[in-house]
Amino acid sequence: MANITPEEVIVTDFAVREHRSLWIDAWRRLISSNTARLGMFIVALFVLSAILAHYFWEYDPKVDLDYTLKLKPPTLVANEDVPSVHLFGTDKLGRDIFRRVVHGGWNSLRVGIVAVGISLTVGGLIGLFAGFYENINMTSLERIFLFGFTGLIMGILPAWAAAQPLQAVLMAGLGVAAAYFPNFHKDSINRLWIFAAAGGVVTAVPSLFAGSLVTLVCGVWGILTGALLSRPLEGKFFSNVMMRLMDIVLSFPGYLLAIAIVAFLGPGLEKGMIAIGIVSIPVYARLTRSAVLAVIQKEYILAAQAVGEKHGRIIFRHLTPNILSPIIVQTTMGLANAILSAAALGFLGLGAIPPEPEWGAMLGDSYRYLTSGAWWAVLFPGLAIMLSVLGFNLLGDGLRDALDPKLRT
Amino acid sequence: MSNYIIRRIISVLPTLIGVTFVIFMFQRLIPGDPAVAMLGEHATEESIERLREQFGLNRPLFLDREALADGDLAGFFDSQYVRYMKRLFSLDMGESIHRRIPVAETLAIRFPATIELALLSMFIAIIIGIPVGIISAAKRNSAIDSISMVGSLVGVSMPIFWLGLMEIMLFAVLMQWLPAGGRLGTGIEIKPITNLYLVDSLLMGNFQAFKDVFAHIIMPAIALATIPMGIIARMTRSSMLDVLQEDYVRTARAKGLGRGLVLFRHALKNASLPVVTIIGLQMGTLLAGAVLTETIFSWPGIGRWVYDGILGRDYPIVQGGTLVIALVFVGVNFFVDIMYALLDPRIRYD
Amino acid sequence: MNEKQTPLVEVRHLKKYFPITGGFLQRKVGEVKAVDDVSFQVFHGETLGLVGETGCGKTTVGRTMLRLYEPTDGKIIFDGTDLTSLGEEALRNNRKRMQMIFQDPYASLNPRMTVGSIVGAPLDVHTRMSGKEKYDRIQDLLDIVGLNPDFVNRYPHEFSGGQRQRIGIARALALEPDLIVCDEPISSLDVSIQAQVVNLLEELQKKIGLTYVFIAHDLSMVRHISNRIAVMYLGKIMELADRDEIYLNSLHPYTQALMSAVPIPDPDLALERHRIILDGDIPSPKNPPKGCNFNTRCPIAKERCFVEEPAYREVKENHWAACHFVE
């Protein structure tokens, strides 16, 4: 056989291809798509006008009021009937609709960012860790944390029943102990009995003062929890529980949940943002988890473990950059949805409190006057909603095509 | 297969319990006391208490801690939640706190109204969305394709309530073709057989009534259908495109099968999977849109009714209404799961 | 190579079972016995070939050896240290000395990291080298494996399969390990490139003094590179012996069947050779057969084979086999 020394094997047959990363590739594809460009343009317009208006065009909604100008159609030039220019006409309180529409953009922008921010952060983290620990074994530190946390959560019931926090803390401690000594009677049924007994004692004893029935109920709960903590729970357990929870939330009609949350939190644009954000958490959780699962099977993750990289580094350097694509697309579409949902809430009177300019609320105010002919009060705010949502959707679409792995080598 | 169905049913149960729990929780946590709302702010403490007692509003929410301390096990479990669940099982949804009309009665009238609207909308969405998607996929990158896709994107971006208002503006105010709201014109009588007026009017053989019902329902239905239509069209297109690239389609064409045949027999069946899922998911969107549409078109359905109930703290209405809505939602998802298993044999061996 | 020296790695009764969960509560309903009581030694400087059909557990052995999978049972003694009993920190430290090369050149490199970062990752984790020192070392490594060091800032997708494998090898060499487990490193490459990569591995072994466990299913390539060969079937080792012994004097019926299938370049000799064709189905690792694992397909199976599992024993000097009819 030929005895090839390494020096002779230098490969020089590189196709002269420009050196660029995958991100730059994707960017080029994005730029070249007409629909994406249109979307970017609209989004830029939207964001810029919102920011500029907020910081440079003064508007105090509380003093904006002029009954003499009530429900005037759009005017391009001032005349005796209408002494000022109103590009979009005026609404039922005589306010200039154009001005309110432009300022409404700022509110919509804020809603989008906060709502998506909440969903992405919470949902993304849940999905990330669920997917990760399903496939990668937990370190003992992580396991201690998981068990302790589970113990804490389970300890809330007896703590409430006896009206004192001790049980929750003790349960957490029991969880930590269970994780710290995983080999203690590892395969025998004794482990179950021991921990169950410990759990029962830990919950029942501090409740003795509260009455025999309380003690009994707490004790039973403690025994069950102790038994649970004795099991060799792994990341899969955690992941299953989290995703089940997500499923339950997801099985709810989203809008009902949003309305319920807003009804609970009270009116106001900020509460609306939170409600919309919470409702979408499961969407991001599921998405992130499935993206993680697709990546985690790949051998470079295993290679990273073989090298000895710690979990934090694996998640940060290997996992996250490779799951960004679907998340970016979803975030963009999510922004579109958030704006739409905020408008819906505003329309129903939940969300922005009058006289705050918010497109949905503006529609909600004015739709009654449609049949008497005030079409401008309805057309323009709605058009604003539609265009901004369209912009994000176009952009999101373009992103999806640009980041699509099928187009990569 | 029946194994799969049973497993699906079992996994739905915790969801249902969770749903009842959340429904119960949230509207209880809304600040505001219905008794006060009913009697007015100047009512005496006594009468408020009595009213609260009457509606069981003075019991603790879930478990009575003091009763437990007293050793009263039955009292421990006698809470608002438990009473609610008990009544649920005997199908008693109570009466509206404000109007004293049995919830079930109102539901019987309002629920079909929403369902009729939702079904018609879904029908429209499918009838238009799927063919558009198929044609776009078949003629990829042509003018038709671009127009349809941009069109569906626009459709998806439109707020339902705005679209409805635009429709009213155009067809009711400007052209005066269609009525601006309501479900029935004055003077039209419908015999409530199914409470689905389109169906009932046909069953009655009364075409005048049918035309009237149709005129009233068509605008809200189209408004409601736009978003699902857009989504279905896009999903169908992308699903078909995926399938058309598969090797087995190429094989079919190589065998000499005509384009249409290949399209329908081989491609469609496999492409329909994601589309079915999407259709199921759209039910949620439809129900959401129902509230908005019902508001604009003064449509007497449950969407608006529940919403008013939430704001008025009318708990029985909220409970009954949201329960029904959530059940429909869960039911549709369950149905979609089954359909999925029917279409894709691989799922059954999950 | 066969004097009684202390082995670099000693695997004793290694087992790796994967649980199969099912049902609502994810209870364990069965196990896949991927590795079922495997024992062998690897000596300094040698190449131990590990062959077998797909699904016989060889990849699992390779990964479990490095404790990338947690063994269900058994011990792994690496240069005197029992890997199975080490804590996380200590294990991580030991990783410097044992590395792995993977099968799929496309999936074993992070597509979003530059080649330099990939090769330098072990240095980041285990050393405190300065940026300049790391850079120099990375350049050296790329040079050693035959890649142009200027390509440090390129991304994996800009390279061919063979080149990516070289990157993987460079990564494995970064910390100067004693042992490298090669998990089917050439199976995904073109035949012409395979030779290049194998030659590279041999060169490196001579120059640096590496020890290899070479997992593969291509028998002719394994013959070229290995000193000793172990043949696996359904989670157990059927035979382990010197390379020439395996090819010329194999004792286990399974090995003999495999050897009879290896292509012989000389057409006349090929005609003369007697092909042993196995029939029957491969049993599932969830449910291995009672008695000898091979009894469903073995041409010389007798009653005893269905009842009693043959012991894995040294039947000749340095020649181990698991069969009742071997002497």
mmCIF file of N, CA, C and O in Angstrom, chain A residues 371, chain B residues 167-180:
data_model
loop_
_atom_site.group_PDB
_atom_site.id
_atom_site.type_symbol
_atom_site.label_atom_id
_atom_site.label_comp_id
_atom_site.label_asym_id
_atom_site.label_seq_id
_atom_site.Cartn_x
_atom_site.Cartn_y
_atom_site.Cartn_z
ATOM 1 N N THR A 371 -72.734 53.145 10.472
ATOM 2 C CA THR A 371 -73.993 53.188 9.740
ATOM 3 C C THR A 371 -74.467 54.620 9.513
ATOM 4 O O THR A 371 -75.259 54.878 8.619
ATOM 5 N N GLU B 167 -67.031 45.164 5.447
ATOM 6 C CA GLU B 167 -68.137 44.520 4.728
ATOM 7 C C GLU B 167 -69.429 45.287 4.931
ATOM 8 O O GLU B 167 -70.166 45.578 3.991
ATOM 9 N N ILE B 168 -69.682 45.639 6.199
ATOM 10 C CA ILE B 168 -70.914 46.385 6.490
ATOM 11 C C ILE B 168 -70.892 47.690 5.724
ATOM 12 O O ILE B 168 -71.877 48.103 5.106
ATOM 13 N N MET B 169 -69.741 48.316 5.765
ATOM 14 C CA MET B 169 -69.620 49.615 5.094
ATOM 15 C C MET B 169 -69.961 49.479 3.613
ATOM 16 O O MET B 169 -70.708 50.274 3.045
ATOM 17 N N LEU B 170 -69.429 48.445 2.998
ATOM 18 C CA LEU B 170 -69.617 48.277 1.568
ATOM 19 C C LEU B 170 -71.014 47.776 1.227
ATOM 20 O O LEU B 170 -71.747 48.399 0.461
ATOM 21 N N PHE B 171 -71.373 46.657 1.829
ATOM 22 C CA PHE B 171 -72.590 45.986 1.381
ATOM 23 C C PHE B 171 -73.856 46.463 2.058
ATOM 24 O O PHE B 171 -74.934 46.332 1.521
ATOM 25 N N ALA B 172 -73.718 46.976 3.266
ATOM 26 C CA ALA B 172 -74.949 47.364 3.963
ATOM 27 C C ALA B 172 -75.198 48.857 3.843
ATOM 28 O O ALA B 172 -76.289 49.304 3.560
ATOM 29 N N VAL B 173 -74.126 49.623 4.051
ATOM 30 C CA VAL B 173 -74.334 51.063 4.062
ATOM 31 C C VAL B 173 -74.316 51.620 2.641
ATOM 32 O O VAL B 173 -75.225 52.308 2.212
ATOM 33 N N LEU B 174 -73.258 51.290 1.921
ATOM 34 C CA LEU B 174 -73.101 51.859 0.582
ATOM 35 C C LEU B 174 -74.096 51.286 -0.401
ATOM 36 O O LEU B 174 -74.859 51.996 -1.036
ATOM 37 N N MET B 175 -74.052 49.967 -0.539
ATOM 38 C CA MET B 175 -74.864 49.347 -1.583
ATOM 39 C C MET B 175 -76.221 48.873 -1.104
ATOM 40 O O MET B 175 -77.060 48.497 -1.887
ATOM 41 N N GLN B 176 -76.384 48.814 0.178
ATOM 42 C CA GLN B 176 -77.663 48.429 0.742
ATOM 43 C C GLN B 176 -78.161 47.072 0.256
ATOM 44 O O GLN B 176 -79.343 46.852 0.107
ATOM 45 N N TRP B 177 -77.251 46.168 -0.010
ATOM 46 C CA TRP B 177 -77.671 44.836 -0.446
ATOM 47 C C TRP B 177 -78.038 43.936 0.714
ATOM 48 O O TRP B 177 -78.958 43.149 0.650
ATOM 49 N N LEU B 178 -77.220 44.044 1.747
ATOM 50 C CA LEU B 178 -77.356 43.086 2.843
ATOM 51 C C LEU B 178 -77.648 43.820 4.143
ATOM 52 O O LEU B 178 -77.253 44.972 4.320
ATOM 53 N N PRO B 179 -78.310 43.135 5.061
ATOM 54 C CA PRO B 179 -78.605 43.766 6.345
ATOM 55 C C PRO B 179 -77.331 43.906 7.172
ATOM 56 O O PRO B 179 -76.401 43.121 7.034
ATOM 57 N N ALA B 180 -77.333 44.912 8.034
ATOM 58 C CA ALA B 180 -76.105 45.212 8.772
ATOM 59 C C ALA B 180 -75.924 44.377 10.014
ATOM 60 O O ALA B 180 -74.878 44.405 10.622
#
